[in-house]
């Protein structure tokens, strides 16, 4: 089963490789955002895998319902059957679901284990604190860096250099993105200062509650440079819908340059990074 997971993940990576750099929420979207991590590829594979069971089971139930409605209608059966049980049918509807559940349980447990078992030690740790209705980020590095990230107001777009709504969508763009290096195991310590929030990044396959007084942990290793969007996914008050999460994945060199400059001038560091990244057309927008 692990080999099957690996093969499916590789295929998904090839399929989504070119699309991930330009993906963002679209009208009537029915699929997940393109995967930017191995975990998300496994999640996508598991969704497709379960559909092979959900489809036939749903069809079978509809057929059986239709059969019973037609065959056992009152006009065709004025005297109802007094049958109390049927051993064969009871064995089938007991053994059948058990087999189906086993086929679902094994890869499900493997995916769950993978989500809670990082393949390597984290090289970067960031603390994310949810507030009503924004996020505080604190980089756990030798010289700590902290800043607040809130939704980008339309009036501030021009000053921030984020007027391109194809790259910085309405209700998803923020004033200061969380910046991380590509192909780096990143641990996010998630908590909250007031009420329960949730830190969710669909393209990374992560989502966890931010609970006051408690620290939850998620991790990811983004494999593609770009700008990825998520949102608070726990109803947290009147502005819950206006609490986006934006993570910009850049090269190691770009990250080190940004980190050094951001300690003294966060706005200037962001603009310099944007000028470099946007100019190379490597911006991706992947939301939920």
CSV table of N, CA and C in Angstrom, one decimal, residues 16-182:
chain,number,residue,atom,x,y,z
A,16,UNK,N,0.1,18.1,-11.4
A,16,UNK,CA,-0.1,19.4,-10.8
A,16,UNK,C,1.1,20.3,-10.9
A,17,UNK,N,2.2,19.8,-11.4
A,17,UNK,CA,3.4,20.6,-11.4
A,17,UNK,C,3.3,22.0,-12.1
A,18,UNK,N,2.8,22.0,-13.3
A,18,UNK,CA,2.7,23.2,-14.0
A,18,UNK,C,1.6,24.1,-13.5
A,19,UNK,N,0.5,23.5,-13.1
A,19,UNK,CA,-0.7,24.2,-12.7
A,19,UNK,C,-0.5,24.9,-11.3
A,20,UNK,N,0.3,24.4,-10.5
A,20,UNK,CA,0.4,24.9,-9.1
A,20,UNK,C,0.9,26.3,-9.1
A,21,UNK,N,1.6,26.8,-10.0
A,21,UNK,CA,2.2,28.1,-10.0
A,21,UNK,C,1.1,29.2,-10.3
A,22,UNK,N,0.0,28.8,-10.8
A,22,UNK,CA,-1.0,29.7,-11.2
A,22,UNK,C,-2.4,29.4,-10.7
A,23,UNK,N,-2.5,28.5,-9.7
A,23,UNK,CA,-3.8,28.1,-9.2
A,23,UNK,C,-4.3,29.0,-8.1
A,24,UNK,N,-5.6,29.1,-8.1
A,24,UNK,CA,-6.3,29.9,-7.1
A,24,UNK,C,-7.8,29.5,-7.1
A,25,UNK,N,-8.5,29.8,-6.1
A,25,UNK,CA,-9.9,29.4,-6.1
A,25,UNK,C,-10.7,29.9,-7.3
A,26,UNK,N,-11.5,29.0,-7.8
A,26,UNK,CA,-12.3,29.4,-9.0
A,26,UNK,C,-13.7,29.0,-8.8
A,27,UNK,N,-14.6,29.7,-9.5
A,27,UNK,CA,-16.1,29.5,-9.4
A,27,UNK,C,-16.4,28.0,-9.7
A,28,UNK,N,-17.3,27.4,-8.9
A,28,UNK,CA,-17.8,26.1,-9.0
A,28,UNK,C,-16.7,25.0,-8.9
A,29,UNK,N,-15.7,25.3,-8.2
A,29,UNK,CA,-14.6,24.4,-8.0
A,29,UNK,C,-15.0,23.2,-7.2
A,30,UNK,N,-14.7,22.0,-7.7
A,30,UNK,CA,-15.1,20.7,-7.0
A,30,UNK,C,-13.9,19.9,-6.5
A,31,UNK,N,-12.7,20.3,-6.9
A,31,UNK,CA,-11.5,19.5,-6.5
A,31,UNK,C,-10.7,20.3,-5.5
A,32,UNK,N,-9.7,19.7,-5.0
A,32,UNK,CA,-8.7,20.3,-4.1
A,32,UNK,C,-7.8,21.3,-4.9
A,33,UNK,N,-7.2,22.2,-4.1
A,33,UNK,CA,-6.2,23.0,-4.7
A,33,UNK,C,-5.0,22.1,-5.1
A,34,UNK,N,-4.2,22.5,-6.1
A,34,UNK,CA,-3.0,21.7,-6.4
A,34,UNK,C,-2.1,21.5,-5.2
A,35,UNK,N,-1.6,20.3,-5.1
A,35,UNK,CA,-0.8,20.0,-3.9
A,35,UNK,C,0.6,20.6,-4.0
A,36,UNK,N,1.1,21.2,-2.9
A,36,UNK,CA,2.4,21.8,-2.8
A,36,UNK,C,3.3,21.0,-1.9
A,37,UNK,N,2.7,19.9,-1.2
A,37,UNK,CA,3.5,19.1,-0.3
A,37,UNK,C,3.2,17.6,-0.6
A,38,UNK,N,4.0,16.8,-0.1
A,38,UNK,CA,3.8,15.3,-0.3
A,38,UNK,C,2.5,14.9,0.5
A,39,UNK,N,2.3,15.4,1.6
A,39,UNK,CA,1.1,15.1,2.4
A,39,UNK,C,-0.1,15.4,1.7
A,40,UNK,N,-0.2,16.6,1.0
A,40,UNK,CA,-1.4,17.0,0.3
A,40,UNK,C,-1.6,16.1,-0.9
A,41,UNK,N,-0.5,15.6,-1.5
A,41,UNK,CA,-0.7,14.6,-2.6
A,41,UNK,C,-1.3,13.3,-2.1
A,42,UNK,N,-0.9,12.9,-0.9
A,42,UNK,CA,-1.5,11.7,-0.4
A,42,UNK,C,-3.0,11.9,0.0
A,43,UNK,N,-3.3,13.1,0.4
A,43,UNK,CA,-4.7,13.5,0.7
A,43,UNK,C,-5.5,13.4,-0.5
A,44,UNK,N,-5.0,14.0,-1.6
A,44,UNK,CA,-5.7,14.0,-2.9
A,44,UNK,C,-5.8,12.6,-3.4
A,45,UNK,N,-4.8,11.8,-3.3
A,45,UNK,CA,-4.9,10.4,-3.7
A,45,UNK,C,-6.0,9.6,-3.0
A,46,UNK,N,-6.0,9.9,-1.7
A,46,UNK,CA,-7.0,9.2,-0.8
A,46,UNK,C,-8.4,9.6,-1.2
A,47,UNK,N,-8.6,10.9,-1.5
A,47,UNK,CA,-9.9,11.3,-2.0
A,47,UNK,C,-10.4,10.5,-3.2
A,48,UNK,N,-9.5,10.5,-4.2
A,48,UNK,CA,-9.8,9.8,-5.5
A,48,UNK,C,-10.0,8.3,-5.2
A,49,UNK,N,-9.2,7.7,-4.3
A,49,UNK,CA,-9.4,6.3,-3.9
A,49,UNK,C,-10.7,6.0,-3.3
A,50,UNK,N,-11.2,6.8,-2.4
A,50,UNK,CA,-12.5,6.6,-1.7
A,50,UNK,C,-13.6,6.7,-2.7
A,51,UNK,N,-13.5,7.6,-3.7
A,51,UNK,CA,-14.6,7.7,-4.7
A,51,UNK,C,-14.9,6.4,-5.4
A,52,UNK,N,-13.9,5.5,-5.6
A,52,UNK,CA,-14.1,4.3,-6.2
A,52,UNK,C,-15.0,3.4,-5.4
A,53,UNK,N,-15.1,3.7,-4.1
A,53,UNK,CA,-16.0,2.9,-3.2
A,53,UNK,C,-17.3,3.7,-3.1
A,54,UNK,N,-17.3,5.0,-2.9
A,54,UNK,CA,-18.5,5.7,-2.7
A,54,UNK,C,-19.4,5.7,-3.9
A,55,UNK,N,-18.9,5.7,-5.1
A,55,UNK,CA,-19.7,5.7,-6.3
A,55,UNK,C,-20.5,4.4,-6.4
A,56,UNK,N,-19.8,3.2,-6.4
A,56,UNK,CA,-20.6,2.0,-6.5
A,56,UNK,C,-21.6,1.7,-5.4
A,57,UNK,N,-21.2,2.1,-4.1
A,57,UNK,CA,-22.1,1.9,-3.0
A,57,UNK,C,-23.3,2.7,-3.1
A,58,UNK,N,-23.1,4.0,-3.5
A,58,UNK,CA,-24.3,4.9,-3.7
A,58,UNK,C,-25.2,4.3,-4.8
A,59,UNK,N,-24.6,3.9,-5.9
A,59,UNK,CA,-25.4,3.3,-7.0
A,59,UNK,C,-26.1,2.1,-6.6
A,60,UNK,N,-25.5,1.2,-5.9
A,60,UNK,CA,-26.1,0.0,-5.4
A,60,UNK,C,-27.3,0.3,-4.5
A,61,UNK,N,-27.1,1.2,-3.6
A,61,UNK,CA,-28.2,1.6,-2.7
A,61,UNK,C,-29.4,2.1,-3.5
A,62,UNK,N,-29.1,3.0,-4.5
A,62,UNK,CA,-30.2,3.5,-5.3
A,62,UNK,C,-31.0,2.4,-6.1
A,63,UNK,N,-30.2,1.5,-6.6
A,63,UNK,CA,-30.8,0.4,-7.3
A,63,UNK,C,-31.7,-0.5,-6.4
A,64,UNK,N,-31.2,-0.8,-5.2
A,64,UNK,CA,-32.0,-1.6,-4.3
A,64,UNK,C,-33.2,-0.9,-3.8
A,65,UNK,N,-33.1,0.5,-3.6
A,65,UNK,CA,-34.3,1.2,-3.2
A,65,UNK,C,-35.3,1.2,-4.3
A,66,UNK,N,-34.9,1.4,-5.6
A,66,UNK,CA,-35.8,1.4,-6.7
A,66,UNK,C,-36.5,0.1,-6.8
A,67,UNK,N,-35.7,-1.0,-6.7
A,67,UNK,CA,-36.2,-2.4,-6.8
A,67,UNK,C,-37.3,-2.6,-5.7
A,68,UNK,N,-37.0,-2.2,-4.5
A,68,UNK,CA,-38.0,-2.4,-3.4
A,68,UNK,C,-39.3,-1.6,-3.6
A,69,UNK,N,-39.1,-0.3,-4.1
A,69,UNK,CA,-40.2,0.5,-4.3
A,69,UNK,C,-41.1,-0.1,-5.3
A,70,UNK,N,-40.6,-0.6,-6.4
A,70,UNK,CA,-41.4,-1.1,-7.5
A,70,UNK,C,-42.0,-2.5,-7.1
A,71,UNK,N,-41.1,-3.4,-6.7
A,71,UNK,CA,-41.5,-4.8,-6.4
A,71,UNK,C,-42.5,-4.9,-5.3
A,72,UNK,N,-42.3,-4.1,-4.2
A,72,UNK,CA,-43.1,-4.3,-3.0
A,72,UNK,C,-44.1,-3.1,-2.8
A,73,UNK,N,-44.5,-2.5,-3.9
A,73,UNK,CA,-45.5,-1.4,-3.8
A,73,UNK,C,-46.8,-2.1,-3.4
A,74,UNK,N,-47.7,-1.3,-2.8
A,74,UNK,CA,-49.0,-1.8,-2.2
A,74,UNK,C,-49.9,-2.4,-3.3
A,75,UNK,N,-49.9,-1.8,-4.5
A,75,UNK,CA,-50.7,-2.3,-5.6
A,75,UNK,C,-50.3,-3.7,-6.0
A,76,UNK,N,-49.0,-4.0,-5.9
A,76,UNK,CA,-48.5,-5.3,-6.4
A,76,UNK,C,-48.5,-6.3,-5.2
A,77,UNK,N,-48.6,-5.8,-4.0
A,77,UNK,CA,-48.5,-6.7,-2.8
A,77,UNK,C,-49.6,-6.3,-1.8
A,78,UNK,N,-50.8,-6.6,-2.1
A,78,UNK,CA,-51.9,-6.2,-1.2
A,78,UNK,C,-51.8,-6.9,0.2
A,79,UNK,N,-51.2,-8.0,0.2
A,79,UNK,CA,-50.9,-8.7,1.5
A,79,UNK,C,-49.4,-8.7,1.8
A,80,UNK,N,-49.0,-7.8,2.7
A,80,UNK,CA,-47.5,-7.7,3.0
A,80,UNK,C,-46.9,-9.0,3.4
A,81,UNK,N,-45.6,-9.1,3.0
A,81,UNK,CA,-44.9,-10.3,3.4
A,81,UNK,C,-44.6,-10.3,4.9
A,82,UNK,N,-44.6,-11.5,5.5
A,82,UNK,CA,-44.4,-11.6,6.9
A,82,UNK,C,-43.0,-12.1,7.2
A,83,UNK,N,-42.1,-12.1,6.2
A,83,UNK,CA,-40.7,-12.5,6.4
A,83,UNK,C,-40.0,-11.7,7.5
A,84,UNK,N,-39.4,-12.4,8.4
A,84,UNK,CA,-38.8,-11.8,9.6
A,84,UNK,C,-37.3,-11.6,9.3
A,85,UNK,N,-36.7,-12.5,8.6
A,85,UNK,CA,-35.2,-12.4,8.4
A,85,UNK,C,-34.8,-13.3,7.2
A,86,UNK,N,-33.6,-13.0,6.7
A,86,UNK,CA,-33.0,-13.8,5.6
A,86,UNK,C,-31.5,-14.0,5.9
A,87,UNK,N,-31.1,-15.2,6.3
A,87,UNK,CA,-29.7,-15.4,6.7
A,87,UNK,C,-28.7,-14.9,5.7
A,88,UNK,N,-28.9,-15.3,4.4
A,88,UNK,CA,-27.9,-14.9,3.4
A,88,UNK,C,-27.8,-13.4,3.2
A,89,UNK,N,-28.9,-12.7,3.2
A,89,UNK,CA,-28.9,-11.3,3.0
A,89,UNK,C,-28.2,-10.6,4.2
A,90,UNK,N,-28.5,-11.1,5.4
A,90,UNK,CA,-27.9,-10.6,6.7
A,90,UNK,C,-26.4,-10.8,6.7
A,91,UNK,N,-25.9,-11.9,6.2
A,91,UNK,CA,-24.5,-12.2,6.1
A,91,UNK,C,-23.8,-11.2,5.1
A,92,UNK,N,-24.5,-11.0,3.9
A,92,UNK,CA,-24.0,-10.2,2.9
A,92,UNK,C,-23.9,-8.7,3.4
A,93,UNK,N,-24.9,-8.2,4.0
A,93,UNK,CA,-24.9,-6.8,4.4
A,93,UNK,C,-24.0,-6.6,5.7
A,94,UNK,N,-23.5,-7.7,6.2
A,94,UNK,CA,-22.6,-7.5,7.4
A,94,UNK,C,-21.2,-7.6,6.9
A,95,UNK,N,-20.9,-8.7,6.1
A,95,UNK,CA,-19.5,-8.9,5.6
A,95,UNK,C,-19.1,-7.9,4.6
A,96,UNK,N,-20.1,-7.5,3.7
A,96,UNK,CA,-19.7,-6.6,2.6
A,96,UNK,C,-19.2,-5.2,3.1
A,97,UNK,N,-20.0,-4.6,4.0
A,97,UNK,CA,-19.5,-3.3,4.6
A,97,UNK,C,-18.2,-3.5,5.4
A,98,UNK,N,-18.0,-4.6,6.0
A,98,UNK,CA,-16.7,-4.8,6.8
A,98,UNK,C,-15.5,-4.8,5.8
A,99,UNK,N,-15.7,-5.5,4.7
A,99,UNK,CA,-14.6,-5.6,3.7
A,99,UNK,C,-14.3,-4.2,3.1
A,100,UNK,N,-15.4,-3.4,2.8
A,100,UNK,CA,-15.2,-2.1,2.3
A,100,UNK,C,-14.5,-1.2,3.3
A,101,UNK,N,-14.9,-1.3,4.6
A,101,UNK,CA,-14.3,-0.5,5.6
A,101,UNK,C,-12.9,-0.8,5.8
A,102,UNK,N,-12.5,-2.1,5.7
A,102,UNK,CA,-11.1,-2.5,5.8
A,102,UNK,C,-10.3,-1.8,4.7
A,103,UNK,N,-10.8,-1.8,3.4
A,103,UNK,CA,-10.1,-1.2,2.3
A,103,UNK,C,-9.9,0.3,2.5
A,104,UNK,N,-10.9,0.9,3.2
A,104,UNK,CA,-10.7,2.3,3.5
A,104,UNK,C,-9.9,2.6,4.7
A,105,UNK,N,-9.9,1.7,5.7
A,105,UNK,CA,-9.2,1.9,7.0
A,105,UNK,C,-7.7,1.9,6.8
A,106,UNK,N,-7.2,0.9,6.1
A,106,UNK,CA,-5.7,0.7,6.0
A,106,UNK,C,-5.1,2.0,5.4
A,107,UNK,N,-5.4,2.4,4.2
A,107,UNK,CA,-4.8,3.7,3.7
A,107,UNK,C,-5.1,4.9,4.6
A,108,UNK,N,-6.3,4.9,5.2
A,108,UNK,CA,-6.6,6.0,6.1
A,108,UNK,C,-5.7,6.1,7.2
A,109,UNK,N,-5.4,5.0,7.9
A,109,UNK,CA,-4.5,5.0,9.0
A,109,UNK,C,-3.1,5.3,8.6
A,110,UNK,N,-2.7,4.9,7.4
A,110,UNK,CA,-1.4,5.2,6.9
A,110,UNK,C,-1.2,6.7,6.7
A,111,UNK,N,-2.3,7.3,6.1
A,111,UNK,CA,-2.2,8.7,5.9
A,111,UNK,C,-2.2,9.5,7.2
A,112,UNK,N,-3.0,9.1,8.1
A,112,UNK,CA,-3.0,9.7,9.4
A,112,UNK,C,-1.7,9.6,10.1
A,113,UNK,N,-1.0,8.5,10.0
A,113,UNK,CA,0.3,8.3,10.6
A,113,UNK,C,1.3,9.2,9.9
A,114,UNK,N,1.2,9.4,8.6
A,114,UNK,CA,2.1,10.2,7.9
A,114,UNK,C,2.0,11.7,8.3
A,115,UNK,N,0.7,12.1,8.5
A,115,UNK,CA,0.4,13.5,8.9
A,115,UNK,C,1.0,13.8,10.2
A,116,UNK,N,1.2,12.9,11.1
A,116,UNK,CA,1.7,13.1,12.4
A,116,UNK,C,3.1,12.7,12.6
A,117,UNK,N,3.8,12.2,11.5
A,117,UNK,CA,5.1,11.7,11.6
A,117,UNK,C,6.0,12.4,10.6
A,118,UNK,N,6.6,13.5,10.9
A,118,UNK,CA,7.5,14.2,10.0
A,118,UNK,C,8.7,13.3,9.6
A,119,UNK,N,9.0,13.4,8.3
A,119,UNK,CA,10.1,12.6,7.8
A,119,UNK,C,11.5,13.1,8.2
A,120,UNK,N,11.6,14.3,8.8
A,120,UNK,CA,12.9,14.8,9.2
A,120,UNK,C,12.6,15.9,10.3
A,121,UNK,N,13.7,16.3,10.9
A,121,UNK,CA,13.6,17.3,12.0
A,121,UNK,C,13.3,18.7,11.3
A,122,UNK,N,12.5,19.5,12.0
A,122,UNK,CA,12.2,20.8,11.4
A,122,UNK,C,13.4,21.7,11.5
A,123,UNK,N,13.6,22.4,10.4
A,123,UNK,CA,14.7,23.4,10.3
A,123,UNK,C,14.3,24.8,10.6
A,124,UNK,N,13.0,25.0,10.6
A,124,UNK,CA,12.4,26.3,10.9
A,124,UNK,C,11.2,26.1,11.7
A,125,UNK,N,11.1,26.9,12.8
A,125,UNK,CA,9.9,26.8,13.6
A,125,UNK,C,9.3,28.2,13.7
A,126,UNK,N,8.0,28.3,13.5
A,126,UNK,CA,7.2,29.5,13.5
A,126,UNK,C,6.0,29.4,14.5
A,127,UNK,N,5.8,30.3,15.3
A,127,UNK,CA,4.7,30.3,16.2
A,127,UNK,C,3.6,31.2,15.6
A,128,UNK,N,2.4,30.6,15.4
A,128,UNK,CA,1.3,31.4,14.8
A,128,UNK,C,0.2,31.5,15.9
A,129,UNK,N,-0.1,32.8,16.2
A,129,UNK,CA,-1.1,33.1,17.2
A,129,UNK,C,-2.4,33.7,16.6
A,130,UNK,N,-3.5,33.1,16.7
A,130,UNK,CA,-4.7,33.6,16.1
A,130,UNK,C,-5.4,34.7,17.0
A,131,UNK,N,-5.7,35.8,16.5
A,131,UNK,CA,-6.5,36.9,17.2
A,131,UNK,C,-7.7,37.2,16.4
A,132,UNK,N,-8.6,37.8,17.1
A,132,UNK,CA,-9.8,38.3,16.4
A,132,UNK,C,-9.5,39.7,15.7
A,133,UNK,N,-9.2,39.7,14.4
A,133,UNK,CA,-9.2,38.7,13.4
A,133,UNK,C,-8.0,38.8,12.5
A,134,UNK,N,-6.9,38.3,13.0
A,134,UNK,CA,-5.6,38.4,12.3
A,134,UNK,C,-4.7,37.4,13.0
A,135,UNK,N,-3.4,37.3,12.5
A,135,UNK,CA,-2.5,36.4,13.0
A,135,UNK,C,-1.2,37.1,13.4
A,136,UNK,N,-0.6,36.6,14.5
A,136,UNK,CA,0.7,37.0,14.9
A,136,UNK,C,1.7,35.9,14.6
A,137,UNK,N,2.8,36.2,13.9
A,137,UNK,CA,3.8,35.2,13.6
A,137,UNK,C,5.1,35.6,14.3
A,138,UNK,N,5.7,34.5,14.9
A,138,UNK,CA,7.0,34.7,15.6
A,138,UNK,C,8.0,33.6,15.1
A,139,UNK,N,9.0,34.1,14.5
A,139,UNK,CA,10.1,33.1,14.0
A,139,UNK,C,11.0,32.7,15.1
A,140,UNK,N,11.1,31.4,15.4
A,140,UNK,CA,11.9,30.9,16.4
A,140,UNK,C,13.3,30.7,15.9
A,141,UNK,N,14.0,31.8,15.6
A,141,UNK,CA,15.4,31.8,15.1
A,141,UNK,C,16.3,32.5,16.1
A,142,UNK,N,17.6,32.5,15.7
A,142,UNK,CA,18.6,33.1,16.6
A,142,UNK,C,18.3,34.5,17.0
A,143,UNK,N,17.9,35.3,16.0
A,143,UNK,CA,17.4,36.7,16.3
A,143,UNK,C,15.9,36.7,15.9
A,144,UNK,N,15.0,36.5,16.9
A,144,UNK,CA,13.6,36.4,16.6
A,144,UNK,C,13.0,37.5,15.8
A,145,UNK,N,12.0,37.2,15.0
A,145,UNK,CA,11.3,38.2,14.2
A,145,UNK,C,9.8,37.9,14.5
A,146,UNK,N,9.1,39.0,14.8
A,146,UNK,CA,7.7,38.9,15.0
A,146,UNK,C,6.9,40.0,14.2
A,147,UNK,N,5.8,39.7,13.7
A,147,UNK,CA,4.9,40.7,13.1
A,147,UNK,C,3.5,40.2,13.0
A,148,UNK,N,2.6,41.1,12.7
A,148,UNK,CA,1.2,40.8,12.6
A,148,UNK,C,0.8,40.7,11.1
A,149,UNK,N,-0.1,39.8,10.8
A,149,UNK,CA,-0.6,39.6,9.4
A,149,UNK,C,-2.1,39.7,9.4
A,150,UNK,N,-2.7,40.7,8.7
A,150,UNK,CA,-4.1,40.9,8.6
A,150,UNK,C,-4.6,41.0,7.2
A,151,UNK,N,-5.8,41.0,7.0
A,151,UNK,CA,-6.4,41.0,5.6
A,151,UNK,C,-6.0,42.4,5.0
A,152,UNK,N,-5.7,42.4,3.7
A,152,UNK,CA,-5.3,43.6,3.0
A,152,UNK,C,-6.6,44.4,2.6
A,153,UNK,N,-6.7,45.6,3.1
A,153,UNK,CA,-7.8,46.4,2.8
A,153,UNK,C,-7.6,47.0,1.4
A,154,UNK,N,-8.7,47.2,0.6
A,154,UNK,CA,-8.6,47.7,-0.7
A,154,UNK,C,-7.9,49.0,-0.8
A,155,UNK,N,-8.1,49.8,0.2
A,155,UNK,CA,-7.5,51.2,0.2
A,155,UNK,C,-6.0,51.1,0.3
A,156,UNK,N,-5.5,50.0,0.8
A,156,UNK,CA,-4.0,49.8,1.0
A,156,UNK,C,-3.3,49.1,-0.1
A,157,UNK,N,-4.0,48.7,-1.1
A,157,UNK,CA,-3.4,47.8,-2.2
A,157,UNK,C,-2.3,48.6,-2.9
A,158,UNK,N,-2.6,49.8,-3.3
A,158,UNK,CA,-1.6,50.6,-4.1
A,158,UNK,C,-0.3,50.8,-3.3
A,159,UNK,N,-0.5,51.2,-2.0
A,159,UNK,CA,0.7,51.4,-1.2
A,159,UNK,C,1.5,50.2,-1.0
A,160,UNK,N,0.8,49.0,-0.9
A,160,UNK,CA,1.5,47.8,-0.7
A,160,UNK,C,2.0,47.1,-2.0
A,161,UNK,N,1.7,47.7,-3.1
A,161,UNK,CA,2.1,47.1,-4.4
A,161,UNK,C,1.4,45.9,-4.7
A,162,UNK,N,0.1,45.7,-4.2
A,162,UNK,CA,-0.6,44.5,-4.5
A,162,UNK,C,-1.9,44.7,-5.2
A,163,UNK,N,-1.9,45.5,-6.2
A,163,UNK,CA,-3.1,45.8,-7.0
A,163,UNK,C,-3.5,44.7,-7.9
A,164,UNK,N,-2.7,43.8,-8.2
A,164,UNK,CA,-3.0,42.7,-9.1
A,164,UNK,C,-3.8,41.7,-8.4
A,165,UNK,N,-5.1,41.7,-8.6
A,165,UNK,CA,-6.0,40.8,-7.9
A,165,UNK,C,-5.9,39.3,-8.3
A,166,UNK,N,-5.3,39.1,-9.5
A,166,UNK,CA,-5.1,37.7,-9.9
A,166,UNK,C,-4.1,37.0,-9.0
A,167,UNK,N,-3.1,37.8,-8.5
A,167,UNK,CA,-2.1,37.3,-7.6
A,167,UNK,C,-2.5,37.5,-6.1
A,168,UNK,N,-3.1,38.7,-5.9
A,168,UNK,CA,-3.5,39.0,-4.5
A,168,UNK,C,-5.0,39.1,-4.4
A,169,UNK,N,-5.7,38.0,-4.4
A,169,UNK,CA,-7.2,38.0,-4.5
A,169,UNK,C,-7.9,38.7,-3.3
A,170,UNK,N,-9.0,39.3,-3.6
A,170,UNK,CA,-9.8,39.9,-2.6
A,170,UNK,C,-10.2,38.9,-1.5
A,171,UNK,N,-10.1,39.3,-0.3
A,171,UNK,CA,-10.5,38.5,0.9
A,171,UNK,C,-9.5,37.4,1.2
A,172,UNK,N,-8.4,37.3,0.4
A,172,UNK,CA,-7.4,36.3,0.7
A,172,UNK,C,-6.0,37.0,0.9
A,173,UNK,N,-5.8,38.1,0.2
A,173,UNK,CA,-4.5,38.8,0.3
A,173,UNK,C,-4.3,39.4,1.7
A,174,UNK,N,-3.1,39.4,2.2
A,174,UNK,CA,-2.8,40.0,3.5
A,174,UNK,C,-1.7,41.1,3.4
A,175,UNK,N,-1.6,41.9,4.4
A,175,UNK,CA,-0.5,42.9,4.4
A,175,UNK,C,0.9,42.4,4.5
A,176,UNK,N,1.1,41.3,5.3
A,176,UNK,CA,2.4,40.7,5.5
A,176,UNK,C,2.3,39.2,5.5
A,177,UNK,N,2.9,38.6,4.4
A,177,UNK,CA,2.8,37.1,4.3
A,177,UNK,C,3.8,36.5,5.3
A,178,UNK,N,3.5,35.3,5.6
A,178,UNK,CA,4.5,34.4,6.3
A,178,UNK,C,5.5,33.9,5.2
A,179,UNK,N,6.7,34.1,5.4
A,179,UNK,CA,7.7,33.8,4.4
A,179,UNK,C,8.5,32.6,4.9
A,180,UNK,N,8.6,31.5,4.0
A,180,UNK,CA,9.4,30.3,4.4
A,180,UNK,C,10.2,29.9,3.2
A,181,UNK,N,11.3,29.2,3.4
A,181,UNK,CA,12.2,28.7,2.3
A,181,UNK,C,11.6,27.4,1.7
A,182,UNK,N,11.8,27.2,0.4
A,182,UNK,CA,11.3,26.0,-0.3
A,182,UNK,C,12.1,24.8,0.2
